[in-house]
XYZ file of C-alpha atoms in Angstrom:
299
model
C -46.212 12.026 23.244
C -43.633 14.401 23.362
C -42.070 11.533 25.503
C -42.261 9.065 23.154
C -41.540 10.791 19.926
C -38.664 11.431 21.795
C -37.971 7.662 22.240
C -38.507 7.218 19.310
C -36.064 8.945 17.653
C -33.204 7.937 20.358
C -33.712 4.230 20.243
C -33.766 4.887 15.590
C -30.672 7.182 16.050
C -29.112 4.194 18.050
C -29.942 1.373 15.816
C -29.020 3.966 12.705
C -25.142 4.769 14.382
C -25.136 0.414 15.177
C -26.267 -0.509 12.164
C -23.647 1.663 10.317
C -20.550 1.133 12.401
C -21.488 -2.808 11.935
C -21.386 -2.046 8.353
C -18.108 0.531 7.768
C -16.077 -2.509 10.192
C -17.883 -5.723 7.836
C -16.898 -4.133 4.299
C -13.869 -4.472 4.902
C -13.480 -7.775 6.459
C -15.984 -9.055 3.606
C -12.940 -7.175 1.198
C -10.183 -8.610 2.552
C -11.302 -12.155 2.596
C -12.358 -12.212 -0.932
C -10.649 -14.486 -3.506
C -9.217 -12.124 -5.805
C -7.680 -9.554 -2.019
C -6.262 -12.748 -1.304
C -4.720 -13.909 -4.670
C -3.384 -9.789 -4.761
C -2.165 -9.881 -1.147
C 0.187 -13.255 -1.784
C 1.141 -12.122 -4.806
C 2.587 -9.108 -3.558
C 4.272 -10.516 -0.647
C 8.617 -10.538 -2.066
C 8.886 -13.879 -0.480
C 13.120 -13.640 -1.093
C 12.755 -10.229 0.718
C 11.154 -11.978 3.506
C 12.989 -14.559 3.442
C 16.741 -13.048 4.219
C 15.180 -10.465 6.758
C 13.736 -13.706 8.555
C 15.369 -16.813 8.812
C 12.616 -17.983 10.736
C 10.599 -17.426 7.428
C 13.141 -19.893 5.107
C 12.515 -22.666 7.901
C 8.663 -22.445 7.551
C 8.546 -22.383 3.826
C 11.356 -25.420 3.387
C 9.019 -27.320 5.081
C 5.952 -26.312 3.095
C 7.589 -27.576 0.264
C 10.198 -29.659 1.560
C 9.545 -31.913 -1.394
C 10.005 -29.622 -4.147
C 13.243 -28.125 -2.112
C 13.916 -32.134 -1.945
C 13.541 -32.665 -5.132
C 15.642 -29.313 -6.795
C 18.681 -31.305 -4.024
C 18.693 -33.950 -6.392
C 19.351 -31.917 -9.386
C 21.761 -29.765 -7.430
C 19.481 -26.319 -7.301
C 20.332 -24.408 -4.502
C 17.595 -23.083 -2.198
C 18.344 -19.584 -3.771
C 17.237 -20.505 -7.093
C 13.996 -22.308 -5.559
C 12.781 -19.235 -4.039
C 13.518 -17.423 -6.393
C 10.641 -19.934 -8.722
C 8.352 -19.640 -5.340
C 8.728 -15.634 -6.013
C 7.362 -15.869 -9.698
C 4.467 -13.975 -10.003
C 3.264 -16.931 -11.930
C 3.789 -18.838 -8.666
C 1.851 -16.681 -6.943
C -0.533 -16.629 -8.914
C -0.992 -20.239 -8.146
C -0.885 -20.025 -4.479
C -2.767 -17.223 -4.364
C -5.616 -18.842 -6.255
C -5.832 -22.284 -5.044
C -5.518 -20.502 -1.523
C -8.324 -18.027 -2.159
C -10.392 -21.150 -2.723
C -10.315 -22.694 0.087
C -10.986 -19.818 1.933
C -13.788 -18.906 -0.159
C -15.242 -22.861 0.701
C -14.817 -22.134 4.295
C -16.312 -19.000 4.603
C -19.257 -19.633 1.729
C -19.392 -23.512 1.263
C -18.788 -23.596 -1.962
C -17.444 -26.550 -2.981
C -14.905 -26.243 -5.714
C -11.618 -27.347 -7.927
C -8.928 -26.482 -5.465
C -7.539 -25.360 -8.414
C -9.649 -24.287 -11.771
C -8.897 -25.850 -15.952
C -8.923 -22.061 -16.294
C -6.789 -20.791 -13.340
C -4.461 -23.809 -15.001
C -4.588 -22.170 -18.144
C -4.097 -18.888 -17.315
C -1.171 -19.745 -15.147
C 0.310 -21.326 -18.433
C -0.063 -18.572 -21.102
C 0.967 -16.133 -18.537
C 4.107 -17.954 -17.934
C 4.651 -18.572 -21.713
C 4.523 -14.582 -22.480
C 7.089 -13.787 -19.089
C 9.571 -16.332 -21.756
C 8.288 -13.545 -25.431
C 9.494 -10.835 -22.333
C 12.638 -12.339 -21.239
C 14.103 -12.718 -25.208
C 15.019 -16.492 -24.379
C 12.551 -17.921 -27.064
C 9.789 -16.137 -28.651
C 6.761 -18.601 -29.163
C 4.951 -17.763 -32.292
C 1.147 -17.857 -32.637
C 1.131 -21.092 -33.496
C 3.174 -22.670 -31.267
C 1.672 -20.787 -28.361
C -2.367 -21.952 -29.546
C -0.962 -25.979 -29.916
C 0.707 -25.399 -26.049
C -2.549 -23.772 -24.943
C -4.602 -26.194 -26.303
C -2.470 -29.462 -25.437
C -2.546 -28.024 -21.872
C -6.578 -27.739 -22.077
C -6.805 -31.273 -23.057
C -4.846 -32.863 -20.158
C -6.487 -30.627 -17.749
C -9.888 -31.648 -19.346
C -8.753 -35.247 -18.936
C -6.615 -34.907 -15.285
C -10.150 -32.886 -13.932
C -11.397 -35.743 -11.802
C -7.311 -36.059 -9.632
C -7.385 -32.374 -8.849
C -9.183 -32.173 -4.605
C -12.441 -30.509 -4.043
C -11.815 -27.749 -1.444
C -14.242 -29.975 0.472
C -11.163 -32.224 1.185
C -10.078 -29.247 4.329
C -13.380 -30.567 5.662
C -11.590 -33.302 8.019
C -8.654 -31.074 8.814
C -11.287 -28.456 10.206
C -13.065 -30.673 11.833
C -9.917 -32.045 13.893
C -9.654 -28.813 15.501
C -12.656 -28.255 17.000
C -11.272 -24.520 18.388
C -10.303 -23.592 14.452
C -13.848 -25.282 13.263
C -15.641 -23.091 16.087
C -13.566 -20.004 14.772
C -14.656 -20.509 11.276
C -18.499 -21.002 11.487
C -18.691 -17.612 13.396
C -16.780 -15.964 11.148
C -18.750 -17.243 8.078
C -21.856 -16.331 10.578
C -20.712 -12.480 10.188
C -19.331 -12.562 6.559
C -23.264 -13.902 5.281
C -24.739 -11.837 3.080
C -27.889 -12.164 4.888
C -26.533 -10.216 7.966
C -25.755 -7.605 5.490
C -28.881 -7.698 4.308
C -30.087 -7.192 7.470
C -27.478 -4.003 8.632
C -28.813 -2.876 5.020
C -32.489 -2.872 5.971
C -31.780 -1.132 9.378
C -30.409 1.392 8.090
C -33.339 2.200 5.928
C -35.924 1.638 8.524
C -33.976 3.967 11.140
C -33.848 6.653 8.445
C -37.598 6.173 6.687
C -38.469 6.236 10.764
C -36.511 9.434 11.810
C -38.396 11.077 8.768
C -41.508 10.237 9.804
C -40.521 11.859 13.299
C -38.604 14.955 12.602
C -40.303 15.757 8.935
C -40.729 18.991 10.042
C -37.531 21.460 8.080
C -35.939 18.357 7.088
C -34.612 17.745 10.052
C -34.376 14.476 9.688
C -31.438 14.632 6.876
C -29.551 16.707 9.547
C -30.222 13.838 12.897
C -29.550 10.816 9.878
C -26.226 12.705 8.144
C -25.126 13.394 11.811
C -25.690 9.706 13.355
C -24.065 8.189 10.342
C -20.295 11.474 10.482
C -20.197 10.226 13.843
C -20.026 6.722 13.298
C -17.866 7.256 10.100
C -15.217 9.609 12.195
C -15.448 6.765 15.252
C -14.326 4.193 12.467
C -12.463 6.103 10.696
C -10.163 7.018 14.340
C -10.584 3.445 14.991
C -8.457 2.633 12.242
C -6.041 4.827 12.361
C -5.120 3.766 16.466
C -5.186 0.409 14.755
C -3.054 0.989 11.898
C -0.445 2.967 14.581
C -0.791 -0.224 16.929
C -0.484 -2.459 13.866
C 3.550 -0.849 13.535
C 4.065 -1.011 16.873
C 3.344 -4.801 17.273
C 4.162 -6.017 14.068
C 8.049 -5.525 11.607
C 7.343 -8.126 9.424
C 6.064 -8.220 6.021
C 4.598 -11.883 6.421
C 1.210 -12.869 4.968
C -0.682 -12.267 8.011
C 0.735 -8.240 8.290
C -0.395 -8.071 5.046
C -3.462 -9.035 4.999
C -4.008 -7.220 8.566
C -2.682 -3.995 5.929
C -4.723 -4.448 3.232
C -7.682 -4.307 5.574
C -6.963 -1.417 7.731
C -6.011 0.603 4.866
C -9.148 -0.181 2.528
C -11.524 0.130 6.203
C -9.406 3.878 6.317
C -10.372 4.594 2.388
C -14.144 3.523 3.377
C -15.172 4.993 6.330
C -12.809 8.301 5.135
C -14.716 8.045 1.875
C -18.417 8.561 4.244
C -17.122 10.578 6.516
C -16.604 13.008 3.225
C -20.213 12.508 2.082
C -21.551 13.164 4.927
C -19.525 16.513 5.628
C -20.838 17.451 2.326
C -24.116 16.846 2.261
C -24.022 18.331 5.869
C -22.769 21.056 4.875
C -25.539 21.379 1.853
C -28.013 20.841 4.221
C -26.777 23.938 6.108
C -27.218 26.059 3.225
C -30.285 25.462 2.166
C -31.749 25.656 5.289
C -30.523 28.651 6.055
C -31.568 30.126 2.632
C -35.566 28.633 2.897
C -34.911 29.932 7.282
C -34.333 33.335 5.122
C -36.754 33.843 2.671
C -39.492 32.670 5.070
C -38.458 35.876 7.725
C -37.971 38.360 4.252
C -41.832 36.687 3.405
C -43.217 37.454 7.394
C -41.700 41.442 7.393
């Protein structure tokens, strides 16, 4: 009976450790690929600086926005001016919006406009505010309202011309390797996986509670398990941060995303680690006092 009890505790502890570690890894990944994080990441990139430091980036950007550069060239507008335009908060915000919508569709299957009416209206509104702040022209309230109403009417009128995120299905299917990666990623980031992991943690803690109820030892056992998981995740994240600095020396979009993901992962694992240490300290203090009271009562 004692052997079976010990085996049960071992299995439940292992499940708790694996489930906790998985969540500590999964939460930062989910946060990294969220629409808001992708938009913030793109907006935070200093495109002009990156282009100056890496000529290859200028070639990639020029190729991606060739129509814009060609049209600007026709009017005698230099590449530097276009780069400054692309580096504006409004343009990067718009690029972040439709990039986030595309990634959201690929990972969740939620079809939507590449850029929504609200996002376009916000873009124009922010641009008007920036012109106001620059002192170039001061819009009156009714002028701004009229412009925004016109934009809203125009966007609504031509809404059907704005493509849906599903237009990228065909492009993804043309590359089986990328399609496979997206399918695996979509499966891992599915809400059901997170729910199953949370259930596994709750069940394993309740199981340990049932098997090690005496003197609250289940608290100590569960806390130490989560503590070890958080500690290993923290050390692994720090190691990846060091490795990232050795491998990547630029601040491209990819390195920005990796950097944000690892920093967020470090915050989550460190917070978990600190909370578990506090719980363990409280347990030791309470357990010691209870044990001391029992000894005094016996005497």
